[in-house]
Coordinates of C-alpha atoms and ligand atoms in Angstrom, one line a residue:
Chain A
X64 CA 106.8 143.7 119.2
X65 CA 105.9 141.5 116.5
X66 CA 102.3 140.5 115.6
X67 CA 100.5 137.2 116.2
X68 CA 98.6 137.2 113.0
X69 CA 99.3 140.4 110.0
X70 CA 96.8 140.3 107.7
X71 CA 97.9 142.2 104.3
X72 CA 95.6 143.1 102.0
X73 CA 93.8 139.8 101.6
X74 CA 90.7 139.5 99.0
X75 CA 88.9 136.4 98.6
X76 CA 86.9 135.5 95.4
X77 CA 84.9 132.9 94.1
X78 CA 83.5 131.5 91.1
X79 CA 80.0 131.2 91.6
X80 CA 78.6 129.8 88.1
X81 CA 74.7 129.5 88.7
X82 CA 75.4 125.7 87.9
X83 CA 78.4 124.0 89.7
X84 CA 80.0 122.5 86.8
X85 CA 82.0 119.6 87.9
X86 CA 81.5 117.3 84.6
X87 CA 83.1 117.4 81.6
X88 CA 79.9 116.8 79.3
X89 CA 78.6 119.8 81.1
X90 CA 81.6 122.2 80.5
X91 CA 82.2 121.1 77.0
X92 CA 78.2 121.9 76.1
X93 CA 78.8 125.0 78.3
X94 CA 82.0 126.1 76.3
X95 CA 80.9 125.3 72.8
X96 CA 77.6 127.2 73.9
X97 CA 79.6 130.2 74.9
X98 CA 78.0 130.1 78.4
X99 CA 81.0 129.8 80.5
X100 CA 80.2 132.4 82.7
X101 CA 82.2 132.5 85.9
X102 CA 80.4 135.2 88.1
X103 CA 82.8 136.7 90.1
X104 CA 81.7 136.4 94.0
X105 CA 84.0 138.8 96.0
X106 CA 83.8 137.0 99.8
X107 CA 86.2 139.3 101.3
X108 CA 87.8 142.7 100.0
X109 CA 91.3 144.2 100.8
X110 CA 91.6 143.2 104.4
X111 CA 94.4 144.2 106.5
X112 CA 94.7 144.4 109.9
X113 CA 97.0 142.7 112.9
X114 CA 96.7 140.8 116.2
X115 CA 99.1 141.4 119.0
X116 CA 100.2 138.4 120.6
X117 CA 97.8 137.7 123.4
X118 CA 94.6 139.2 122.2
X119 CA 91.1 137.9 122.3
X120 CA 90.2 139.1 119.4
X121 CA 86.4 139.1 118.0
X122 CA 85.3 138.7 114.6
X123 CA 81.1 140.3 114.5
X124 CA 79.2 140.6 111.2
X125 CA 76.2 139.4 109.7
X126 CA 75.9 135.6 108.0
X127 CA 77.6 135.7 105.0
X128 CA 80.1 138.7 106.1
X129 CA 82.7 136.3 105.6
X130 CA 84.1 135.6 109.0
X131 CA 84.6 131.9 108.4
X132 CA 86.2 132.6 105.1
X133 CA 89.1 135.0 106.9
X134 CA 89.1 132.3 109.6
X135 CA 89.8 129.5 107.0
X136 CA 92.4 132.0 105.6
X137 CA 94.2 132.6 109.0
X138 CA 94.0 128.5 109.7
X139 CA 95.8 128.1 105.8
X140 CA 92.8 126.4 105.1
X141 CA 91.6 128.3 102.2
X142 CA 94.9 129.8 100.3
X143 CA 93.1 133.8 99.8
X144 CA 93.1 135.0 95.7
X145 CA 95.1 137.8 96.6
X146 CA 97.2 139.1 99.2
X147 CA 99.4 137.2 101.8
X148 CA 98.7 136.1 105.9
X149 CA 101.7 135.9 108.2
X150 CA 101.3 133.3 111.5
X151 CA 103.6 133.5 113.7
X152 CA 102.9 129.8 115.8
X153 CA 101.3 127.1 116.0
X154 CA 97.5 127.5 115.2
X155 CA 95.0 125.1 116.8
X156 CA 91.3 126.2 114.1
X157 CA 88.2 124.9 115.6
X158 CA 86.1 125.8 112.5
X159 CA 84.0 122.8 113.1
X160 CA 84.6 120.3 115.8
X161 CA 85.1 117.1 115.5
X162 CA 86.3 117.5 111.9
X163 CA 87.4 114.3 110.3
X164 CA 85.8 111.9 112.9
X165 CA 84.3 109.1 111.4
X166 CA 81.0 107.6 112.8
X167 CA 81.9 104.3 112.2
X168 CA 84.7 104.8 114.7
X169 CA 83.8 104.7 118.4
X170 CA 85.3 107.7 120.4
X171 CA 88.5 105.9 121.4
X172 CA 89.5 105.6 117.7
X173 CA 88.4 108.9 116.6
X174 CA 90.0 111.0 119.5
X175 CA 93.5 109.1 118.1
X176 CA 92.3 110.0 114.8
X177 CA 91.4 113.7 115.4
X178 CA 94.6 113.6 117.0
X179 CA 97.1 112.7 114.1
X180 CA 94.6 114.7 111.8
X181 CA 95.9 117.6 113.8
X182 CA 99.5 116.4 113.8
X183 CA 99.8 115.4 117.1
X184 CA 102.3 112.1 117.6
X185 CA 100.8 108.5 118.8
X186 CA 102.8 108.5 121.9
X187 CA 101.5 111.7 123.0
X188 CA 98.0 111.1 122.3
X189 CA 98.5 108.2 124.6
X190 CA 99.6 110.6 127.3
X191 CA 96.8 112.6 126.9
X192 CA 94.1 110.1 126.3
X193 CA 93.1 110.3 130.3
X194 CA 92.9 113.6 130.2
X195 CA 90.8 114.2 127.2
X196 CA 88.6 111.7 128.0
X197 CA 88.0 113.1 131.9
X198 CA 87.6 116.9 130.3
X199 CA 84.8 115.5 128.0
X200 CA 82.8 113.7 130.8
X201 CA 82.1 111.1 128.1
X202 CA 84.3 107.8 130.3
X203 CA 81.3 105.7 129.6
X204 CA 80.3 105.8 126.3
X205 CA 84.3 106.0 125.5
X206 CA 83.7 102.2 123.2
X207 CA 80.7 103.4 121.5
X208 CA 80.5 103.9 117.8
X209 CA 80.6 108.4 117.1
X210 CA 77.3 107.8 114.8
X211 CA 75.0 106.9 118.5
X212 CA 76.4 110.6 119.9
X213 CA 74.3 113.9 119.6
X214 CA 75.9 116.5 118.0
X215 CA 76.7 118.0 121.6
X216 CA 78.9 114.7 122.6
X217 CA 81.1 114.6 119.2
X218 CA 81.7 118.7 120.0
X219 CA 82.9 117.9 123.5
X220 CA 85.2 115.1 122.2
X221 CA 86.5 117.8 119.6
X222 CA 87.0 120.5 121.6
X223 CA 88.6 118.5 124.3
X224 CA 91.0 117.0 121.9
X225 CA 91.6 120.5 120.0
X226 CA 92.5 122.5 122.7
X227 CA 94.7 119.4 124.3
X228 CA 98.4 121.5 123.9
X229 CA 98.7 125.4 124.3
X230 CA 98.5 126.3 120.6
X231 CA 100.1 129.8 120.3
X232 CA 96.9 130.8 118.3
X233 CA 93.3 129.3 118.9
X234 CA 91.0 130.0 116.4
X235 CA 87.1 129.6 117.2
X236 CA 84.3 129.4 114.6
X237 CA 81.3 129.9 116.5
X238 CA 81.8 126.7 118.5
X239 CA 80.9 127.7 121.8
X240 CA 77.5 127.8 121.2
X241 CA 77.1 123.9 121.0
X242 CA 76.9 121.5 124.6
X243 CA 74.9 122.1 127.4
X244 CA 75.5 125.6 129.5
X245 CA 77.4 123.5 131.7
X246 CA 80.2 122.4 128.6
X247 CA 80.0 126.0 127.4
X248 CA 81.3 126.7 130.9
X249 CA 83.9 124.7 130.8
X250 CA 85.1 125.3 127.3
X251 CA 85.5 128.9 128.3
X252 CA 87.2 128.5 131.4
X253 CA 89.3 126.7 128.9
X254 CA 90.2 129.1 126.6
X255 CA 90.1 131.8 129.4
X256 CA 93.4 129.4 131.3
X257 CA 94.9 129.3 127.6
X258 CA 94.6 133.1 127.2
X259 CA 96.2 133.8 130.3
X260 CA 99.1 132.0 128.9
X261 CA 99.6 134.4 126.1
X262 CA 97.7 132.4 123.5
X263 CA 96.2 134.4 121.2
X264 CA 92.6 133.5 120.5
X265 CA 90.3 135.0 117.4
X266 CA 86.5 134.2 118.5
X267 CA 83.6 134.8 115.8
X268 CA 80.3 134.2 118.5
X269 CA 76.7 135.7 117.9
X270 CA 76.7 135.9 121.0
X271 CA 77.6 139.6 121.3
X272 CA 77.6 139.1 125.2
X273 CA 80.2 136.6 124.9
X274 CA 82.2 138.1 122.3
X275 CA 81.6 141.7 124.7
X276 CA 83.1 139.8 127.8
X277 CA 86.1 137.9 126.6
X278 CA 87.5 139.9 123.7
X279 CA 90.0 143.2 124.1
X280 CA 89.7 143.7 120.1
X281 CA 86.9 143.3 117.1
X282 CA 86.5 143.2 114.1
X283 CA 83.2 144.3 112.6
X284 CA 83.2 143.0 108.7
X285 CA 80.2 143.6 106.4
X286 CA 80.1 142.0 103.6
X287 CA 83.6 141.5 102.9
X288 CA 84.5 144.8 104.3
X289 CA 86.1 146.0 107.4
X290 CA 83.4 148.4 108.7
X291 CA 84.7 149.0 112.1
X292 CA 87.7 147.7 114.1
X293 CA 88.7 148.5 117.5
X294 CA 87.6 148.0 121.1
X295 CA 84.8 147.3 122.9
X296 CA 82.9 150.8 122.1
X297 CA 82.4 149.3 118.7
X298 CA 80.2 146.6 120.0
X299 CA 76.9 149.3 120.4
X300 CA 77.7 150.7 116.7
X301 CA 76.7 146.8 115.5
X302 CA 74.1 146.4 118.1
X303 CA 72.7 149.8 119.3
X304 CA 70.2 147.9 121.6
X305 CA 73.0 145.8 123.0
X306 CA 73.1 146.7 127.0
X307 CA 77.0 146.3 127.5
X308 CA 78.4 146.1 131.2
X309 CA 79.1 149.7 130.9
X310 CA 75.8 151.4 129.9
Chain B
X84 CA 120.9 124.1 96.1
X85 CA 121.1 125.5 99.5
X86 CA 117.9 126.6 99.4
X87 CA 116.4 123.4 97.6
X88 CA 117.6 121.3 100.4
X89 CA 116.2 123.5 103.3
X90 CA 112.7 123.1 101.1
X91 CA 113.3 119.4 100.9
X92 CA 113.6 119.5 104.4
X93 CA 109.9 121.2 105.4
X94 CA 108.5 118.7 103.6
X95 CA 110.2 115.9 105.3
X96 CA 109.4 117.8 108.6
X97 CA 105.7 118.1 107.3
X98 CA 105.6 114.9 106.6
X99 CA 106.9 113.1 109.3
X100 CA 103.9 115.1 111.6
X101 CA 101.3 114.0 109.5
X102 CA 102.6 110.5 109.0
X103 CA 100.9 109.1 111.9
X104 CA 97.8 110.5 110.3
X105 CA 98.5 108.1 107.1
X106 CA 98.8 105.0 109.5
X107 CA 95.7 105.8 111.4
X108 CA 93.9 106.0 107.6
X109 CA 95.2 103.3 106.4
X110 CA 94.2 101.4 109.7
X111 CA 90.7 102.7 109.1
X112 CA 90.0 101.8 106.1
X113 CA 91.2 98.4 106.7
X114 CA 88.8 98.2 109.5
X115 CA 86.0 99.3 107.7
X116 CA 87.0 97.0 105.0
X117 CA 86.4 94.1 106.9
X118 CA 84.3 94.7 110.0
X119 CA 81.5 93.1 108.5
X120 CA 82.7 90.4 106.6
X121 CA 83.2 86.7 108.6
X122 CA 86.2 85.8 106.8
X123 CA 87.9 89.1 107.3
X124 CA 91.3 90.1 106.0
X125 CA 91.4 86.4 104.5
X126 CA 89.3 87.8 101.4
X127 CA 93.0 89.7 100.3
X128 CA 93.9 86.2 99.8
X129 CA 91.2 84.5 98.6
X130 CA 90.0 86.7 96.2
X131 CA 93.1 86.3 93.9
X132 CA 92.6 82.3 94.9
X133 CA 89.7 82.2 93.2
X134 CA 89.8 84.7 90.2
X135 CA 92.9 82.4 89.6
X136 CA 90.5 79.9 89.6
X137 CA 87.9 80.6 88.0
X138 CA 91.2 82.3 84.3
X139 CA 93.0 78.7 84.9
X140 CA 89.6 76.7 84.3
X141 CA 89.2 78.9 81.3
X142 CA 92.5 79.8 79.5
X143 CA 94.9 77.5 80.6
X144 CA 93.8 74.9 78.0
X145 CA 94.2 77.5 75.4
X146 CA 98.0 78.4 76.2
X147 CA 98.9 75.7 77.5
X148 CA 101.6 75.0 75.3
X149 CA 103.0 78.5 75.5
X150 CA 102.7 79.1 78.9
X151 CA 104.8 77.1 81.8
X152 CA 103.0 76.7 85.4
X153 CA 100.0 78.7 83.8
X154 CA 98.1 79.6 87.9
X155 CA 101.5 81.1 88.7
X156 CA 101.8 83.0 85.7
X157 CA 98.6 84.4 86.2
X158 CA 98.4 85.0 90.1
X159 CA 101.8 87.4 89.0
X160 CA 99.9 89.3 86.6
X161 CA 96.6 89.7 88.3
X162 CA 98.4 90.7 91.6
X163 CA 100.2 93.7 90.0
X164 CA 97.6 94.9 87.7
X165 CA 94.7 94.5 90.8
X166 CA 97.1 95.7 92.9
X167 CA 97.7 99.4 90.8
X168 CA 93.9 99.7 89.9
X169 CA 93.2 99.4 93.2
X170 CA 95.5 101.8 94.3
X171 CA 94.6 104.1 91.6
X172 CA 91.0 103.5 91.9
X173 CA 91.1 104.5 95.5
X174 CA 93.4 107.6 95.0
X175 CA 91.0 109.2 92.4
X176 CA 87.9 109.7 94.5
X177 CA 90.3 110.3 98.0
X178 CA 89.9 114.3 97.5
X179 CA 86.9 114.4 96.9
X180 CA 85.8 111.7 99.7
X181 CA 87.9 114.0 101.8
X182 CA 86.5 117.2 101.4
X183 CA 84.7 116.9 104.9
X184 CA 88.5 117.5 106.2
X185 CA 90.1 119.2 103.3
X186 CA 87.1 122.4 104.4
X187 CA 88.2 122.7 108.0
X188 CA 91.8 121.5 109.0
X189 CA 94.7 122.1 107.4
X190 CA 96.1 119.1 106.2
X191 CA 98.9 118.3 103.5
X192 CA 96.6 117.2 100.5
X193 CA 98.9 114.9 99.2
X194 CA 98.2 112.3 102.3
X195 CA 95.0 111.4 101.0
X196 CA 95.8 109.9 97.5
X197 CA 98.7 108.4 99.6
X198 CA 96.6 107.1 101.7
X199 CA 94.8 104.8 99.3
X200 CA 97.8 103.7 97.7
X201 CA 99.2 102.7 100.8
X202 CA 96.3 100.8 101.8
X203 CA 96.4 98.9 98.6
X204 CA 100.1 97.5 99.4
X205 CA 99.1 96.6 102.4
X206 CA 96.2 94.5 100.8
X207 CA 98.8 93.1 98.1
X208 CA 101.0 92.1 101.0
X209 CA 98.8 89.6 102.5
X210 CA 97.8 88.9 98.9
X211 CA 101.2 87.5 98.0
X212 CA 100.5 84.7 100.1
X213 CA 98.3 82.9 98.3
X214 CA 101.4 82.9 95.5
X215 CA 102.7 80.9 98.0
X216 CA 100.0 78.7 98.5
X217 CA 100.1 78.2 94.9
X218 CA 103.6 77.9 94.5
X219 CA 103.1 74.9 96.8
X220 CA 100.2 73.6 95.5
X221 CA 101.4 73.3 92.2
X222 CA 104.9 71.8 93.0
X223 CA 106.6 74.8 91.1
X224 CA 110.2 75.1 91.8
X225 CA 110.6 77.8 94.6
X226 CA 113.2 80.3 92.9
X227 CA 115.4 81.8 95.8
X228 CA 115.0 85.4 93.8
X229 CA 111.6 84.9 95.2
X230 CA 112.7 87.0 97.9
X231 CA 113.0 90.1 95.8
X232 CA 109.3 90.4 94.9
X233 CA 109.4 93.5 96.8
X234 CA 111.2 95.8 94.3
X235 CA 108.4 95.1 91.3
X236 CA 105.3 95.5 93.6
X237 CA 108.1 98.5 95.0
X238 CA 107.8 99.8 91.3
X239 CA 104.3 99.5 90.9
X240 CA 103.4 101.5 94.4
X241 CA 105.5 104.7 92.8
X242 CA 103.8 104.4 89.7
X243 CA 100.4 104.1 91.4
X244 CA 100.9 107.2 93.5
X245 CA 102.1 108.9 90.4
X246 CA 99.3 108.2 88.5
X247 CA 96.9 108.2 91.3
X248 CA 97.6 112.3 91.8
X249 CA 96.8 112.9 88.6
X250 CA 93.4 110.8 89.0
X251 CA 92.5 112.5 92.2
X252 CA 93.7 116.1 90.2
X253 CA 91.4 115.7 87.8
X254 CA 88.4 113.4 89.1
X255 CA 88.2 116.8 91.8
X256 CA 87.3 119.4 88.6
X257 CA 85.8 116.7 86.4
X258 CA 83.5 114.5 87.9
X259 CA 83.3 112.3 85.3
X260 CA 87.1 111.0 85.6
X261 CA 85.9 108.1 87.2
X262 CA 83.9 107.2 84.9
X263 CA 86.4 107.4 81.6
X264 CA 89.2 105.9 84.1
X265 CA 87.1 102.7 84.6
X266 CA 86.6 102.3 80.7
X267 CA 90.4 102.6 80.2
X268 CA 91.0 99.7 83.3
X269 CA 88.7 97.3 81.2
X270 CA 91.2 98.2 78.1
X271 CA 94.1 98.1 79.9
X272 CA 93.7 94.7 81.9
X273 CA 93.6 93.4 78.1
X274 CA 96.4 95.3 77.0
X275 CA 98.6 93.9 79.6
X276 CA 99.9 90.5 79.2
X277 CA 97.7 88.4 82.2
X278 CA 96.2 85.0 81.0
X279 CA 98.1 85.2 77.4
X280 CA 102.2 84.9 76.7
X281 CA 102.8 88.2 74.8
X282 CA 103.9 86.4 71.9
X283 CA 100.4 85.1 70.9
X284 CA 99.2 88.0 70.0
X285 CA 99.8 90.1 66.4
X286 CA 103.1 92.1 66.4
X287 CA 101.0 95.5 65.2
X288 CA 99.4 95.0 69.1
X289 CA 102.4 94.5 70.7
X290 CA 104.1 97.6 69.9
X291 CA 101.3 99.3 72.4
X292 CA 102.4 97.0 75.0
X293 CA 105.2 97.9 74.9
X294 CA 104.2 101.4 75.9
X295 CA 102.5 99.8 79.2
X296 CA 104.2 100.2 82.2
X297 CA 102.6 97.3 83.5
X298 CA 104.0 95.2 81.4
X299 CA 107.3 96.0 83.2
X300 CA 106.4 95.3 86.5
X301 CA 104.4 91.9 85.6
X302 CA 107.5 90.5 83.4
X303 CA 109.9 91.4 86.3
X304 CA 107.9 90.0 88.6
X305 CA 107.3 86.4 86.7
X306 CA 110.9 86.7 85.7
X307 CA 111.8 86.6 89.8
X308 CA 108.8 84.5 91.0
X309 CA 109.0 81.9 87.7
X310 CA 112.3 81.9 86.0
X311 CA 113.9 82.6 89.2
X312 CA 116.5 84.8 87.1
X313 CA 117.7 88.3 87.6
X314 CA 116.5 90.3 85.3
X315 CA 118.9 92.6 83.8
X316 CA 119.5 96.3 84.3
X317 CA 117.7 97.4 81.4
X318 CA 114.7 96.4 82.7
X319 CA 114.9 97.6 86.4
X320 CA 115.8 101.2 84.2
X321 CA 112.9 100.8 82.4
X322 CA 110.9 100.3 85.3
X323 CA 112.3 103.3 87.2
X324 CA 111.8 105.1 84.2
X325 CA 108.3 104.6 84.2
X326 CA 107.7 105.1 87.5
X327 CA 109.6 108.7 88.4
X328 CA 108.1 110.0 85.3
X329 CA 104.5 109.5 86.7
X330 CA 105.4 110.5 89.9
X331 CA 107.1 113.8 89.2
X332 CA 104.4 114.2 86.4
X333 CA 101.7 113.4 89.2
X334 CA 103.5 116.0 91.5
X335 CA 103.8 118.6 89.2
X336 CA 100.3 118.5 88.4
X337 CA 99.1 117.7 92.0
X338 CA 101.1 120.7 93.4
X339 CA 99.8 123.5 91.2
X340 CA 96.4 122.4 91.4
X341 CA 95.7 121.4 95.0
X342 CA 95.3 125.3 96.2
X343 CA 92.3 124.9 93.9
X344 CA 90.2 121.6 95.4
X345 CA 88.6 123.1 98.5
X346 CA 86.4 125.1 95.6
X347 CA 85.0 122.3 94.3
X348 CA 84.6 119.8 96.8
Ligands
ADP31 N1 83.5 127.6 98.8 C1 82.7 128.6 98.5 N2 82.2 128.8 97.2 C2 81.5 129.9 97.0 N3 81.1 130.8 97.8 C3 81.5 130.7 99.1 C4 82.3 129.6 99.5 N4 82.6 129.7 100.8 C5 81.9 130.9 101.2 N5 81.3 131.4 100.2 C6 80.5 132.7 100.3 O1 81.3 133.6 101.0 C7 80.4 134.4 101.8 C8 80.9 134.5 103.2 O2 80.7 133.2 103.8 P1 81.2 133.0 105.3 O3 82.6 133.4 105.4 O4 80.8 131.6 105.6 O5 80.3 133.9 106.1 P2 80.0 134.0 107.7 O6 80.8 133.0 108.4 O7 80.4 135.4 108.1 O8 78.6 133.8 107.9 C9 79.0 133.8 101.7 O9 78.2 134.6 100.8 C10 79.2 132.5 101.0 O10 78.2 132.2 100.1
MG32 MG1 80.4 131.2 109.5

């Protein structure tokens, strides 16, 4: 059987000079001064690990524990500083939604344009237009400029145009906690009809209920680190007050 | 050879899924560029209308001797010079305005400098026509090589992009860029033969010029719009010569540093 997503080895660093030097007076003074100091900042250590094809797999670990960074890795975002990441499909990330709409845009213009940022042709965004626009609920305000939505409005827009095709991987970055209880429904009946069509879907949630109920597979990082990885019995190591299903 | 064409071919693949994303930028930005303005896309031509204008009123009496259907011989210059600093302009800050996207899709980063470039022969486009209008007003011959001003403005688009991934390269570790870039534009313009016949000005300066790839492109354009002769081979090599070099230059340099932009934008 061959794996979703193999993960070998990957380390992520950055440079975290105390100042972001991004001019060249500043790096010159810096250089002739001697104090070019590049502190090392090691995001993510020597992970390896693998998804089957058709896992719900969960990401848990404090803020900073680098689950967006591996995220961004997986999605080819972020290119890691060592190691390698084999994908095996198409990979639909939904680090942030709405990425790349532009508020001066009304919705109609920036659901084409989140479109062809993900690389989906014009004539099948026209296909789909109906569609996306009835899963968002948003028909009325579909001529209105982005910058008059709440945040809640531009995430349903994303969300409805991200998850538009069965991508063989979805990738979620703590989006489902944005929208009204109602959208959170529906995005996770969503994801719940795409896994059931052997997508494979990688879920980082704080909400360990959530992450408890949908996923078959976690991974517990701390600070860079793979502390734990395994089923659900992992999920009271994390959280020892967490009341699971089966306690 | 094999193997170079099956990489040739990802690439083409790549980019033909993200080329609708290039229209729908370009189409953007045009948008924004004149939502708010009455006379809309009709500034591309009267802008040139006027900064011909306002060079005519002052230089033509000064070459007047030297220089044959002077508002023509100007519009051809300013087109092509306004034409690649726009282009370049554009293409240096296009990372680092992108970064918003660059942080949480993938998407090829090369389609961003492109992106601005593109725009900016779409803006010289409708900017030709007021070469026309000129043409006309000024009872100039009409040249039937006319009809090939696309291969200089052709030219000048490679060379843009060339130049523009360096720009963008650079402007994304060293803010500053921009500012040094805009020094060299105020040099340049006056290092490339616009409102004065090359000839008027000491040989010891022209020996720079002729390091200017603008210079190219402007001659061969005034040469087809003007002269209305074909210019000779040596000058289309020159031209393509100047243009590939930037571009695989601006490749090369775009390629090994792009993995590297997402840290500092
Ligand atoms: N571009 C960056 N430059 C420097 N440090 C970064 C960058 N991106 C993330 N980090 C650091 O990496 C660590 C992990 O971040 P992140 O993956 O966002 O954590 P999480 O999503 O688990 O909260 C944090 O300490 C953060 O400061
Ligand atoms: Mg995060």
């Amino acid at each position: 059987m061959t794996y979703a997503v193999e993960v070998n080895n990957v380390s992520m660093h950055f440079n975290m000079n105390k100042d972001k030097i991004d001019n060249l007076k500043e790096y010159c003074i810096k250089l002739l001064k001697r104090q070019l100091f590049f502190e090392d900042f090691t995001a993510l250590q020597n992970i390896s690990f693998t998804i089957n094809r058709g896992d719900v797999f969960g990401i848990i670990g404090l803020n900073g524990s680098g689950k967006s960074t591996l995220l961004k890795i997986i999605s080819g975002i972020l290119k890691p500083s060592a190691g390698s990441v084999t994908v095996a499909g198409t990979v639909a990330p939904l680090i942030e939604l709405g990425a790349g709409f532009d508020a001066d845009l009304t919705a109609r213009e920036n659901i084409f344009l989140n479109g062809s940022v993900l690389g989906f042709s014009r004539d099948f965004m026209r296909q789909k237009f109906e569609e996306i626009v009835e899963f968002s609920e948003l028909e009325e305000f579909i001529d209105v400029p982005i910058k008059n939505f709440s945040s809640g409005m531009v995430a349903r827009i994303g969300f409805s145009v991200a998850t538009i095709v069965k991508p063989d991987i979805l990738i979620c970055d703590e989006i489902l906690s944005v929208g009204d209880y109602k959208f959170q429904e529906k995005c996770e009946k969503r994801i719940q009809e795409l896994m059931s069509d052997q997508t494979t879907v990688i879920l980082v949630s704080h909400s360990i209920e959530q992450i408890e109920r949908m996923c078959n597979r976690i991974l517990w990082l701390e600070r860079g680190c793979i502390k734990a990885i395994g089923g659900r019995e992992i999920i009271p190591l994390y959280q020892p007050d967490f009341e699971g299903r089966d306690s | 050879m094999k193997r170079g064409l099956a990489i040739l071919n990802i690439y083409f693949e790549v980019f033909r899924k993200y080329h609708f994303l290039l229209q729908d930028l370009v189409a953007r930005d045009f948008k924004l560029k004149y939502r708010r303005s009455i006379l809309g896309f009709l500034w591309s031509i009267l802008n040139p209308l006027l900064m011909m204008l306002v060079i005519t009123a002052v230089f033509s009496n000064m070459f007047k001797s030297d220089i044959q259907y002077f508002p023509v011989y100007y519009l051809c210059g300013y087109l092509i010079f306004n034409f690649v600093v726009e282009a370049t302009n554009g293409a240096l800050t296009s990372i680092v305005q992108s970064g918003y996207l660059i942080k949480k899709v993938y998407i090829p980063k090369y389609i961003f400098p492109l992106e601005k470039t593109t725009f900016a022969l779409v803006n010289v486009v409708f900017s030709f026509a007021a070469v026309l209008l000129v043409i006309l007003i000024t009872k100039m011959p009409i040249q039937p090589t006319i009809l090939l001003i696309p291969i200089p403005v052709f030219y000048a688009f490679v060379f843009s992009t060339g130049l523009g991934l360096i720009l963008a390269s650079c402007n994304t570790f060293f803010r500053d860029t921009g500012h040094l870039y805009s020094v060299w534009t105020t040099a340049w313009m006056y290092l490339t033969p616009l409102f004065y016949p090359l000839e008027s000005i000491p040989e010891s300066i022209q020996k720079f010029i002729f390091y200017n790839p603008l210079y190219y492109f402007v001659t061969l354009l005034r040469e087809l719009v003007i002269e209305g002769r074909m210019p000779d081979p040596a000058m289309h090599l020159t031209c393509i010569c100047f243009s590939l070099l930037f571009l695989l230059v601006g490749l090369f340099i775009f390629k090994r540093s792009q993995d590297r932009f997402i840290l500092y934008i």
